[in-house]
Coordinates of C-alpha atoms in Angstrom, one line a residue:
M299 CA 0.1 0.2 0.0
V300 CA 3.1 2.1 1.0
R301 CA 4.6 1.3 -2.4
V302 CA 1.3 2.4 -4.1
R303 CA 1.0 5.4 -2.5
M304 CA 4.6 6.5 -3.1
G305 CA 4.0 5.9 -6.7
A306 CA 1.0 7.7 -6.9
A307 CA 3.0 10.6 -5.6
V308 CA 5.2 10.4 -7.8
L309 CA 3.1 9.8 -10.8
G310 CA 1.3 12.8 -9.7
V311 CA 4.3 15.2 -10.0
A312 CA 5.8 13.5 -13.3
V313 CA 2.2 14.5 -14.8
V314 CA 2.5 18.1 -13.4
V315 CA 5.9 18.8 -14.7
L316 CA 5.3 17.1 -17.6
A317 CA 1.9 18.9 -18.4
C318 CA 3.7 21.9 -17.6
V319 CA 6.0 21.6 -20.5
L320 CA 3.5 21.0 -22.7
G321 CA 1.3 23.9 -22.2
A322 CA 3.9 25.7 -22.3
R323 CA 4.8 28.0 -25.9
A324 CA 7.9 26.5 -27.3
D325 CA 8.0 28.3 -30.6
G326 CA 11.7 29.6 -30.1
S327 CA 10.9 33.0 -30.2
D328 CA 12.1 35.1 -27.3
H329 CA 9.7 38.0 -28.3
R330 CA 12.3 40.9 -28.4
Y331 CA 12.6 42.7 -31.9
K332 CA 14.4 45.4 -32.9
D333 CA 13.2 48.5 -35.1
G334 CA 11.8 47.3 -38.6
D335 CA 12.0 43.7 -37.6
Y336 CA 9.6 40.9 -39.2
V337 CA 7.1 40.4 -36.7
P338 CA 5.6 36.8 -37.9
L339 CA 1.5 36.9 -38.7
Y340 CA -0.4 34.2 -38.6
A341 CA -3.7 33.6 -40.0
N342 CA -5.6 30.9 -38.1
K343 CA -9.1 30.2 -39.3
V344 CA -12.3 31.3 -39.9
G345 CA -16.5 30.3 -39.2
P346 CA -20.1 31.7 -37.8
F347 CA -19.5 33.6 -35.1
H348 CA -22.4 31.2 -32.7
N349 CA -20.7 28.1 -34.4
P350 CA -17.4 27.9 -32.7
S351 CA -16.7 24.5 -33.5
E352 CA -17.5 25.1 -37.2
T353 CA -14.3 26.9 -38.4
Y354 CA -12.4 26.4 -41.9
R355 CA -9.3 26.7 -43.0
Y356 CA -8.4 31.1 -43.7
Y357 CA -8.0 30.7 -47.3
D358 CA -10.5 28.6 -48.1
L359 CA -12.5 31.5 -48.6
P360 CA -10.7 33.9 -51.5
F361 CA -8.4 36.0 -49.3
C362 CA -5.0 37.4 -50.6
A363 CA -3.1 35.1 -50.3
P364 CA 1.4 34.9 -50.2
D365 CA 2.7 33.2 -53.0
H366 CA 3.7 30.5 -51.4
P367 CA 2.0 30.0 -48.0
K368 CA 3.3 27.9 -45.5
D369 CA 1.4 26.0 -42.7
K370 CA 2.9 26.7 -39.2
R371 CA 4.1 23.6 -36.8
E372 CA 1.4 22.8 -34.5
A373 CA 1.5 20.8 -30.9
L374 CA -1.3 18.2 -30.4
G375 CA -3.6 19.8 -28.3
E376 CA -3.4 22.7 -30.8
V377 CA -4.3 20.4 -33.6
L378 CA -7.2 19.3 -31.4
N379 CA -8.3 22.5 -30.6
G380 CA -9.0 22.9 -34.5
D381 CA -5.8 25.4 -34.7
R382 CA -4.2 25.5 -38.5
L383 CA -1.7 28.4 -38.6
V384 CA -0.5 30.4 -42.3
D385 CA 1.6 32.9 -43.0
A386 CA -0.5 36.2 -43.5
P387 CA 0.5 38.3 -46.7
Y388 CA 0.2 41.2 -44.1
E389 CA 3.6 42.8 -43.1
L390 CA 4.1 44.3 -39.8
N391 CA 7.1 45.1 -39.2
F392 CA 8.3 46.2 -35.6
K393 CA 7.2 50.0 -34.9
E394 CA 6.9 50.5 -38.5
D395 CA 3.7 52.6 -39.3
R396 CA 1.7 52.4 -42.5
N397 CA -1.0 54.9 -43.8
S398 CA -2.6 52.5 -46.6
K399 CA -0.9 49.3 -48.6
V400 CA -2.4 47.5 -51.2
L401 CA -2.4 43.9 -50.2
C402 CA -3.6 42.6 -53.6
Q403 CA -6.3 43.3 -56.5
K404 CA -8.8 40.3 -57.1
T405 CA -11.6 40.1 -59.5
L406 CA -14.2 37.8 -57.7
S407 CA -15.8 35.0 -59.7
K408 CA -19.7 34.7 -59.4
V409 CA -19.0 31.7 -57.2
E410 CA -16.5 33.4 -55.2
V411 CA -18.9 36.3 -54.4
A412 CA -21.6 33.6 -53.4
K413 CA -19.4 32.0 -51.1
L414 CA -18.5 35.1 -49.5
R415 CA -22.2 36.7 -49.4
D416 CA -23.0 33.3 -46.8
A417 CA -20.1 34.1 -44.7
V418 CA -21.4 37.5 -44.3
A419 CA -24.8 36.7 -43.9
K420 CA -23.9 34.1 -41.1
D421 CA -21.2 36.7 -39.0
Y422 CA -18.2 34.6 -40.0
Y423 CA -15.5 36.5 -38.2
F424 CA -11.6 35.6 -38.8
Q425 CA -8.8 35.0 -35.9
M426 CA -5.5 35.8 -36.4
Y427 CA -2.4 35.5 -34.3
Y428 CA 0.8 38.1 -34.2
D429 CA 3.6 37.6 -31.6
D430 CA 1.1 35.1 -30.0
L431 CA -1.3 37.7 -29.2
P432 CA -4.8 36.5 -31.1
L433 CA -6.9 38.8 -33.0
W434 CA -10.3 39.0 -34.6
G435 CA -12.2 41.1 -37.0
F436 CA -15.6 39.8 -39.3
L437 CA -15.5 39.7 -43.0
G438 CA -18.5 42.2 -43.7
K439 CA -21.6 43.6 -42.2
L440 CA -25.8 42.6 -43.5
D441 CA -27.0 46.3 -43.7
K442 CA -30.5 45.6 -43.8
D443 CA -33.0 48.9 -45.5
K444 CA -36.7 48.4 -43.0
E445 CA -38.6 50.5 -44.9
Q446 CA -37.8 48.8 -48.3
G447 CA -37.2 45.5 -47.2
N448 CA -34.2 45.2 -48.8
A449 CA -30.4 43.8 -47.5
K450 CA -26.9 45.0 -48.8
Y451 CA -24.4 42.3 -48.2
L452 CA -21.3 44.3 -47.8
L453 CA -17.6 42.9 -47.4
F454 CA -14.9 45.0 -45.7
K455 CA -11.6 45.4 -47.4
H456 CA -9.5 47.2 -45.9
I457 CA -8.3 46.2 -41.8
H458 CA -6.5 48.7 -40.0
F459 CA -4.1 47.3 -37.1
D460 CA -3.5 49.2 -33.6
I461 CA -0.3 47.7 -32.3
M462 CA 1.4 49.1 -28.5
Y463 CA 4.6 48.0 -27.8
N464 CA 7.1 48.5 -24.7
G465 CA 10.5 48.5 -25.6
D466 CA 11.4 45.7 -27.5
R467 CA 7.8 43.9 -26.7
V468 CA 4.9 43.8 -28.6
I469 CA 2.2 44.0 -25.9
E470 CA -1.3 44.5 -27.4
I471 CA -2.5 44.3 -30.8
N472 CA -6.2 45.5 -31.6
V473 CA -7.6 45.6 -35.5
Q474 CA -10.4 48.0 -37.2
T475 CA -12.8 47.1 -40.1
D476 CA -14.4 50.4 -41.6
P477 CA -17.7 49.9 -42.6
N478 CA -17.7 52.5 -44.7
V479 CA -14.8 50.9 -47.2
A480 CA -16.4 48.0 -48.3
V481 CA -17.5 46.6 -51.8
D482 CA -21.0 45.4 -52.3
I483 CA -21.6 41.9 -52.8
T484 CA -24.8 41.6 -53.2
E485 CA -25.8 40.4 -56.7
D486 CA -24.1 37.7 -58.6
K487 CA -22.0 39.2 -60.7
E488 CA -17.9 40.0 -61.0
V489 CA -16.6 42.1 -58.3
Q490 CA -13.2 43.8 -58.5
V491 CA -12.0 44.0 -54.9
E492 CA -8.4 46.0 -53.7
F493 CA -7.5 44.9 -50.5
S494 CA -5.4 47.0 -47.9
Y495 CA -4.3 47.5 -44.6
S496 CA -2.7 50.1 -42.5
V497 CA -0.9 50.0 -39.6
T498 CA -0.4 52.3 -36.4
W499 CA 2.1 51.7 -33.3
K500 CA 1.9 53.1 -29.7
K501 CA 4.0 53.1 -26.8
T502 CA 2.6 51.6 -23.4
D503 CA 3.5 51.3 -19.8
I504 CA 2.2 47.9 -19.9
P505 CA 4.7 45.4 -18.6
F506 CA 5.1 41.9 -21.0
E507 CA 4.4 39.8 -18.5
K508 CA 0.9 41.2 -18.2
R509 CA 0.1 41.7 -21.8
M510 CA -2.7 38.1 -21.5
E511 CA -4.5 40.1 -18.9
K512 CA -6.4 42.1 -20.9
Y513 CA -8.6 38.8 -22.2
S514 CA -8.8 37.4 -19.0
K515 CA -10.7 40.9 -17.5
S516 CA -14.2 40.0 -18.6
S517 CA -14.4 36.9 -16.5
S518 CA -13.1 38.6 -13.2
M519 CA -14.9 42.1 -13.4
P520 CA -16.6 42.8 -9.8
Q521 CA -20.0 41.9 -11.1
H522 CA -19.0 38.8 -12.7
L523 CA -17.2 38.2 -9.7
E524 CA -20.3 39.1 -7.2
I525 CA -22.0 36.2 -9.3
H526 CA -19.7 33.7 -8.6
W527 CA -19.3 34.2 -5.4
F528 CA -22.8 34.2 -4.6
S529 CA -22.8 30.5 -7.0
I530 CA -20.5 29.5 -3.9
I531 CA -22.3 30.9 -1.1
N532 CA -25.2 29.3 -2.6
S533 CA -23.6 25.9 -2.7
C534 CA -21.9 26.0 1.0
V535 CA -25.5 26.9 2.4
T536 CA -26.7 23.4 0.4
V537 CA -23.4 22.0 1.5
L538 CA -24.3 23.5 5.2
L539 CA -27.8 22.2 5.4
L540 CA -26.9 18.7 4.3
T541 CA -24.4 18.4 7.4
G542 CA -26.8 19.9 10.1
F543 CA -29.4 17.1 8.7
L544 CA -26.7 14.3 8.5
A545 CA -25.5 15.8 12.7
T546 CA -29.1 16.3 14.0
I547 CA -31.4 13.4 12.2
L548 CA -29.4 10.8 10.8
M549 CA -26.9 10.5 13.3
R550 CA -29.4 10.9 16.2
V551 CA -31.6 8.2 14.4
L552 CA -28.3 6.2 14.6
K553 CA -27.7 6.6 18.3
N554 CA -31.2 5.9 19.0
D555 CA -30.7 2.4 16.7
F556 CA -27.5 1.4 18.5
I557 CA -28.9 2.0 22.1
K558 CA -31.3 -0.1 20.8
Y559 CA -29.8 -2.6 19.5
S560 CA -26.8 -2.6 22.1
H561 CA -29.8 -4.3 24.2
E562 CA -29.7 -7.9 24.3
D563 CA -33.0 -8.5 25.6
E564 CA -35.3 -7.0 22.9
S565 CA -38.9 -7.6 22.2
L566 CA -39.7 -8.8 19.2
E567 CA -42.1 -5.6 17.9
D568 CA -38.8 -3.9 18.8
Q569 CA -36.9 -5.8 16.0
E570 CA -39.8 -5.1 13.8
E571 CA -39.4 -1.5 14.5
T572 CA -36.5 -0.6 12.7
G573 CA -35.0 -2.7 10.0
W574 CA -31.5 -2.1 8.9
K575 CA -29.7 -4.5 11.5
Y576 CA -31.4 -7.6 10.5
I577 CA -30.2 -7.4 7.5
H578 CA -26.8 -7.3 8.2
G579 CA -26.3 -11.2 6.3
D580 CA -27.4 -9.5 2.8
V581 CA -26.1 -6.2 3.1
F582 CA -22.2 -7.0 2.0
R583 CA -23.9 -9.8 -0.4
F584 CA -21.9 -8.8 -3.7
P585 CA -23.7 -7.3 -6.4
Q586 CA -24.7 -8.4 -9.9
Q587 CA -22.3 -7.9 -12.8
K588 CA -19.6 -7.7 -10.7
S589 CA -17.2 -6.9 -13.7
L590 CA -18.7 -4.2 -14.8
F591 CA -19.3 -2.5 -11.1
A592 CA -15.5 -3.3 -10.8
A593 CA -14.8 -1.2 -13.8
I594 CA -17.3 1.6 -13.2
V595 CA -15.1 2.3 -10.2
G596 CA -12.0 2.0 -11.7
S597 CA -12.6 4.3 -14.6
G598 CA -14.6 6.6 -12.2
T599 CA -11.2 6.9 -10.1
Q600 CA -9.3 7.5 -13.0
L601 CA -11.5 10.1 -14.1
L602 CA -11.5 11.8 -10.6
A603 CA -7.6 12.0 -10.2
L604 CA -7.8 13.6 -14.0
A605 CA -10.1 16.5 -12.7
I606 CA -8.2 17.5 -9.5
F607 CA -4.9 17.0 -11.8
I608 CA -6.2 19.5 -14.4
F609 CA -7.4 21.7 -11.5
L610 CA -3.7 21.8 -9.8
L611 CA -2.8 22.4 -13.3
A612 CA -5.3 25.8 -13.7
I613 CA -4.4 27.3 -10.2
V614 CA -0.4 27.2 -11.1
G615 CA -1.4 29.1 -14.3
V616 CA -0.9 26.9 -17.1
F617 CA -4.0 27.2 -19.0
Y618 CA -3.6 31.3 -19.2
P619 CA -5.7 32.8 -21.4
Y620 CA -4.9 31.6 -25.4
N621 CA -1.9 29.6 -24.3
R622 CA -3.6 27.8 -27.1
G623 CA -3.8 23.9 -26.9
A624 CA -2.6 23.4 -23.3
L625 CA -5.7 22.5 -22.1
F626 CA -6.3 19.8 -24.8
T627 CA -2.6 18.7 -24.3
A628 CA -3.3 18.1 -20.7
L629 CA -6.6 16.0 -21.0
V630 CA -5.2 13.5 -23.3
V631 CA -1.5 13.3 -21.8
I632 CA -2.8 12.9 -18.1
Y633 CA -5.2 10.7 -19.1
A634 CA -2.9 8.5 -20.7
L635 CA -0.4 8.4 -17.6
T636 CA -3.7 7.8 -14.9
S637 CA -5.1 4.7 -16.9
G638 CA -2.6 2.6 -14.5
I639 CA -5.1 3.9 -11.4
A640 CA -8.0 2.7 -13.3
G641 CA -6.3 -0.8 -13.7
Y642 CA -5.3 -1.1 -10.6
T643 CA -8.5 0.3 -8.6
A644 CA -10.9 -1.8 -11.0
T645 CA -8.5 -5.2 -10.8
S646 CA -7.9 -5.1 -6.7
F647 CA -11.6 -4.3 -6.2
Y648 CA -13.1 -7.2 -8.7
L649 CA -11.0 -9.7 -6.7
Q650 CA -12.0 -8.5 -3.8
L651 CA -15.3 -9.2 -4.9
E652 CA -14.6 -12.8 -5.8
G653 CA -14.2 -12.1 -9.2
T654 CA -12.3 -14.9 -11.3
N655 CA -11.6 -13.6 -14.6
W656 CA -9.5 -10.5 -14.4
V657 CA -8.1 -10.3 -17.7
R658 CA -12.1 -9.4 -18.9
N659 CA -12.8 -6.8 -16.6
L660 CA -9.2 -5.0 -17.0
I661 CA -10.5 -4.7 -20.5
L662 CA -14.0 -3.4 -20.0
T663 CA -12.5 -1.1 -18.0
G664 CA -10.2 0.0 -21.0
C665 CA -13.4 0.1 -23.1
L666 CA -16.1 1.6 -20.7
F667 CA -14.8 5.7 -21.1
C668 CA -12.5 5.3 -23.9
G669 CA -15.2 3.2 -26.1
P670 CA -18.0 5.4 -26.4
L671 CA -15.2 8.9 -26.4
F672 CA -13.4 6.8 -29.6
L673 CA -16.8 5.9 -31.4
T674 CA -18.2 9.4 -30.8
F675 CA -15.3 10.7 -31.9
C676 CA -15.0 8.9 -34.9
F677 CA -18.8 10.2 -36.1
L678 CA -18.0 13.4 -35.6
N679 CA -14.8 13.6 -37.3
T680 CA -16.2 12.0 -40.5
V681 CA -18.9 15.0 -40.0
A682 CA -16.1 17.5 -39.7
I683 CA -14.3 15.8 -42.9
A684 CA -17.5 16.3 -45.3
Y685 CA -18.1 20.1 -43.9
S686 CA -13.9 20.2 -45.0
A687 CA -13.7 22.3 -41.6
T688 CA -10.6 22.6 -39.5
A689 CA -11.9 20.0 -36.5
A690 CA -11.4 17.5 -38.6
L691 CA -8.0 15.6 -37.4
P692 CA -4.9 15.0 -39.9
F693 CA -4.2 11.8 -40.6
G694 CA -0.7 12.2 -38.6
T695 CA -2.4 13.7 -35.3
I696 CA -5.3 10.5 -35.4
I697 CA -1.9 8.1 -35.8
V698 CA 0.0 10.0 -33.0
I699 CA -3.3 9.3 -30.7
I700 CA -3.6 6.0 -31.6
L701 CA 0.6 5.8 -30.6
I702 CA -0.3 7.0 -27.4
W703 CA -2.8 4.8 -26.1
A704 CA -1.2 1.9 -27.5
L705 CA 2.4 2.5 -26.0
V706 CA 1.4 4.5 -22.9
T707 CA -2.3 3.6 -21.9
S708 CA -2.7 0.1 -22.8
P709 CA 0.6 -0.6 -20.9
L710 CA 0.1 1.3 -17.9
L711 CA -3.8 0.1 -17.6
V712 CA -2.1 -3.5 -17.6
L713 CA 0.5 -3.1 -15.0
G714 CA -2.0 -1.1 -12.9
G715 CA -4.4 -4.3 -13.3
I716 CA -1.0 -6.6 -12.4
A717 CA -0.9 -4.6 -9.6
G718 CA -3.9 -5.0 -8.3
K719 CA -3.8 -8.3 -9.0
N720 CA -0.7 -9.0 -6.7
S721 CA -2.4 -6.5 -3.9
N722 CA -4.2 -9.5 -2.5
T723 CA -6.6 -7.0 -0.6
E724 CA -9.5 -8.8 0.9
F725 CA -12.8 -6.7 1.5
Q726 CA -13.3 -5.7 4.8
A727 CA -17.1 -6.9 5.1
P728 CA -17.8 -6.8 9.2
C729 CA -21.2 -9.0 8.8
R730 CA -21.1 -12.7 7.1
S731 CA -23.0 -13.0 4.4
T732 CA -26.2 -15.4 4.7
K733 CA -26.4 -18.3 1.9
Y734 CA -29.8 -17.2 0.8
P735 CA -31.0 -13.6 0.2
R736 CA -33.8 -11.6 2.3
E737 CA -36.8 -10.7 0.5
I738 CA -36.9 -7.1 0.2
P739 CA -40.6 -6.0 1.5
Q740 CA -43.1 -3.9 -1.1
L741 CA -41.9 0.3 -1.0
P742 CA -43.8 3.0 -2.4
W743 CA -42.8 4.2 -5.3
Y744 CA -40.9 7.3 -4.2
R745 CA -38.4 4.8 -2.8
S746 CA -37.7 3.2 -6.2
T747 CA -34.5 3.7 -8.3
I748 CA -35.8 6.8 -11.0
P749 CA -37.3 8.8 -8.0
Q750 CA -34.5 8.3 -5.9
M751 CA -32.0 9.2 -8.1
A752 CA -34.0 12.6 -8.7
M753 CA -34.2 13.5 -5.8
A754 CA -29.8 12.7 -5.3
G755 CA -28.9 14.3 -8.6
F756 CA -30.8 18.0 -8.0
L757 CA -28.8 18.9 -4.4
P758 CA -25.4 18.5 -6.2
F759 CA -26.4 19.6 -9.6
S760 CA -28.4 23.4 -7.1
A761 CA -24.9 23.4 -6.2
I762 CA -23.1 23.9 -9.6
Y763 CA -25.4 25.3 -12.3
I764 CA -24.8 28.9 -11.9
E765 CA -21.4 28.2 -12.8
L766 CA -22.1 25.9 -15.6
Y767 CA -23.4 29.0 -18.0
Y768 CA -20.1 30.3 -17.6
I769 CA -18.2 27.0 -18.3
F770 CA -20.6 26.6 -21.3
A771 CA -20.0 30.4 -22.2
S772 CA -16.3 29.8 -22.5
I773 CA -16.5 26.3 -24.3
W774 CA -19.3 27.2 -26.5
G775 CA -18.6 30.9 -27.2
H776 CA -15.9 33.5 -27.0
K777 CA -16.1 34.4 -23.4
I778 CA -12.7 33.5 -21.4
Y779 CA -12.7 31.4 -18.1
T780 CA -9.8 32.3 -15.5
I781 CA -11.1 32.1 -12.5
Y782 CA -10.4 28.2 -11.1
S783 CA -9.4 29.0 -7.8
I784 CA -13.5 29.7 -7.8
L785 CA -14.5 26.3 -9.8
F786 CA -12.0 24.3 -8.1
I787 CA -14.4 24.9 -4.7
V788 CA -17.2 24.7 -6.1
F789 CA -16.3 20.9 -7.3
I790 CA -14.9 20.0 -4.0
I791 CA -18.3 21.3 -3.2
L792 CA -19.9 19.1 -5.5
I793 CA -17.9 15.9 -4.6
I794 CA -19.1 17.1 -1.1
V795 CA -22.8 17.0 -1.4
T796 CA -23.0 14.2 -3.9
A797 CA -21.3 12.1 -1.0
F798 CA -24.0 13.2 1.6
V799 CA -26.5 13.0 -0.4
T800 CA -25.9 9.7 -1.6
V801 CA -24.9 8.5 2.0
A802 CA -28.4 9.9 3.2
L803 CA -30.6 7.7 1.0
T804 CA -28.7 4.5 1.3
Y805 CA -29.3 4.7 5.1
F806 CA -33.2 5.6 4.3
Q807 CA -33.0 2.4 1.8
L808 CA -31.4 0.0 4.3
A809 CA -33.8 1.1 7.2
V810 CA -36.7 -0.3 5.1
E811 CA -35.1 -3.2 4.8
D812 CA -33.9 -2.3 1.0
H813 CA -30.1 -4.2 0.8
E814 CA -29.8 -3.8 -3.2
W815 CA -27.8 -0.5 -2.5
W816 CA -24.5 -1.0 -4.3
W817 CA -26.1 -0.5 -8.1
R818 CA -28.6 2.4 -5.9
S819 CA -25.3 4.2 -4.8
V820 CA -23.6 4.3 -7.8
L821 CA -26.7 5.7 -9.7
C822 CA -27.6 7.8 -7.2
G823 CA -24.4 9.6 -7.2
G824 CA -24.2 9.6 -11.0
S825 CA -27.4 11.2 -11.6
T826 CA -26.0 14.7 -11.6
G827 CA -24.6 13.6 -14.8
I828 CA -28.1 13.3 -16.5
F829 CA -29.0 17.0 -14.9
I830 CA -26.2 18.3 -16.6
F831 CA -27.2 16.9 -19.7
F832 CA -30.4 18.4 -19.1
Y833 CA -29.0 21.5 -18.7
C834 CA -27.2 21.2 -21.9
I835 CA -30.4 20.7 -23.9
Y836 CA -31.2 24.1 -22.4
Y837 CA -28.4 25.5 -23.1
Y838 CA -28.5 24.9 -26.4
H839 CA -31.9 26.0 -26.7
A840 CA -32.4 28.8 -24.9
R841 CA -29.0 30.5 -23.8
S842 CA -27.1 30.0 -27.5
D843 CA -27.2 30.5 -31.4
M844 CA -26.1 27.2 -32.1
S845 CA -27.1 26.2 -34.9
G846 CA -26.4 23.5 -38.3
F847 CA -25.9 19.9 -38.4
M848 CA -22.2 20.0 -37.9
Q849 CA -21.9 22.5 -34.8
T850 CA -25.1 20.4 -33.0
S851 CA -23.6 16.9 -33.5
F852 CA -20.8 18.2 -32.1
F853 CA -22.1 20.0 -29.1
F854 CA -24.6 17.1 -28.3
G855 CA -21.6 14.2 -28.8
Y856 CA -18.8 15.4 -27.4
M857 CA -21.3 17.0 -24.1
T858 CA -23.1 13.6 -24.0
C859 CA -19.1 12.3 -23.6
V860 CA -18.5 14.6 -20.9
C861 CA -21.8 14.1 -19.2
Y862 CA -21.0 10.4 -18.7
G863 CA -18.2 10.9 -17.8
F864 CA -19.7 13.0 -14.6
F865 CA -21.7 9.7 -14.2
L866 CA -18.5 7.4 -14.1
M867 CA -16.8 9.8 -11.4
L868 CA -19.5 11.1 -8.8
G869 CA -21.0 7.1 -8.8
T870 CA -17.7 6.3 -7.6
V871 CA -18.0 8.8 -5.2
G872 CA -21.3 8.1 -4.5
F873 CA -20.7 4.0 -4.1
R874 CA -17.3 4.8 -2.3
A875 CA -18.8 7.1 0.4
S876 CA -22.4 4.5 1.5
L877 CA -19.4 1.8 1.6
L878 CA -17.6 3.7 4.5
F879 CA -20.8 4.6 6.0
V880 CA -22.1 1.0 5.9
R881 CA -19.0 -0.3 7.1
H882 CA -19.3 1.9 9.9
I883 CA -22.6 1.5 11.1
Y884 CA -22.3 -2.6 11.1
R885 CA -19.3 -2.4 13.1
S886 CA -21.3 -0.2 15.7
I887 CA -23.3 -3.3 16.3
K888 CA -23.3 -7.3 17.4
C889 CA -24.4 -9.3 14.5
E890 CA -25.1 -12.1 16.1

C-alpha cells in the first residue's frame, strides 16, 4: 500500500511537470525585436460567430494569399483545438507605421461572391495571431433597409491594425474594419476588389508579463465575481444544510438505533420496528454484474484523479488565456498516465468481489469510457471531414493519438491491473453474508430507483448550475474563463454534496430493509451527470445561437461524453462514501 501511494505521488509530480512543459509555448521566439524587424503574423481560421466548432481554413475563402503559404507546425493540443495557422501576407514590421498599403487586387468570380455573401450572412469572423497574441475581426456586414425590406451584403476590404509596444516587445494588438470602406457583393456578378491595410504603433507602459491580462478581464470584473461568489455561497449553504441534516437527524436516529441494538433482551416488536440491523446478512452480499461494477469504480476513480490534476495545473497558471492547446494536451497526457489508476482500482476491487476473470474485467475497464468516446470521435470527425472544417484531425494526429493509447495508456492499464491482482487485498465486511438473500418488502413508488436518482441528482446540480453557464459560455462561445480557484471550490462542494446525499439515501434504503444498495449508490451518485445533460439541452435551445448539423452534432456528441464521464466519476464518489458509511454502522453493532 505504501509503495502504491508513493508511486501515485511520483506519478502526480510527473504529470504536473510534463503537462507544464507541454502547455508552455515553445516556438523558439523570445518576443524581442529591433526597429523594422519582421514580426510573425499568422492567419488561423474563419467561421460562423455563433458556431465555435464550425471553423474553416483562412484561405478556404478567396482572400489575398502569399505566393507560397507555409503552415505553421502545431502541437497536439493546438491541432485538437482546431487551429491551422498559415502565413499571412500582411507586413507588420516592428514600430513601422503604414498609412495604407494595397495587399492585392482580386477579381471575384460569381461563385466566390456567392461564397463570401453566404459568409457575411452567417456572421463569419476571422482569427489571426500576431506574436502569439490573438486578434479577431468580421468579414463583412449585413446592412438591412427596414423601409424597403432590402438587404445589402458588404465585404470589408480594408483592415487597420493598432499595435502597442513597450521597449522591444509587442504588448497588444487590435484590429478595426471600416464599414465605410466596403464593397457591395449583393448581386451575383464579378466584382473587382482592392484589399488594403494600415498599421499604427503606440507606446504603452504595460509590462510584457501582463499582456495576457486583458483577455481575462471580462471574467474577473466585479459584477461577474459577485455572481461567482453568490454561486459559492449558494453551494456552501447547501452543504451546511446537508451537514446539519446528517448531524441532527441521521446521526440522532443512528444513535437511537445503536442504543436499541445494544440491549440483548429486545422484544419482537422492537425488532420489527427498525430494519437495517436485521439485513446484516445481506447488506454485504456482492452485487450482480460485478465485473461491470468494478470497471465503473476503476474508470470513475481515474476520471476523478484526472479532474484533480487538471485543477492543480489550472490553479498554478498553466492554462492562461490563449495558451493554445494546453488544456487539450494536458487532458490527453494526464488521461494516458492515470490509466494505471483505473487498472489497479478495478482489478483490485473485482478480486475483492471474488471475481475470477480479471483480464476480461481489465479490458472492460479500458473500454468503458474510451469506447464511447472513440465512437463519438469517429462520427464527429467524419462530419468535420464532410464539412472540410478544421475540426477534422489530420491523419498524422490520429496516428499520434493511437500511439499514445497503444504505447502509454494500454501498458499502464495492464501494469495497474497486475499490481491490483498482486495486492491481495480482501474485502473488509463486518458481517457475514447468509446463504440465501432476504426478501425485500414491498416499497412505495418514491423509494424506487428513478425517484431516488432524481432526488440525489438535484441537490448537487443546484450547487453548480450557476457556474455551469460560464463554463459553457467559455467552451461553446467566445468568453474566457480564468477564475479556476472558484471553480475548484465549486468542484469540491460538488463532491461533498454528492457524498452526503448518497449516504443519506443509502441509510433510508437500508432502514426499510432494502439491502440492494450497491448499484443504487452508483446510480444516485452519478445522476448529477443526467441533470447536466438536461442543462445542455436547455443551454443549446435557450442560451445559445448555435445552429446547423455540424455544430449541433459536436455540441451534443462531446457533451454527452462529458456527462457520461461525470456519471462515472460521481457514481464512484457516491459508492465509496456509502461503503464507508455502511461499514461504519455495521461495525458499531453486534451482528449475530
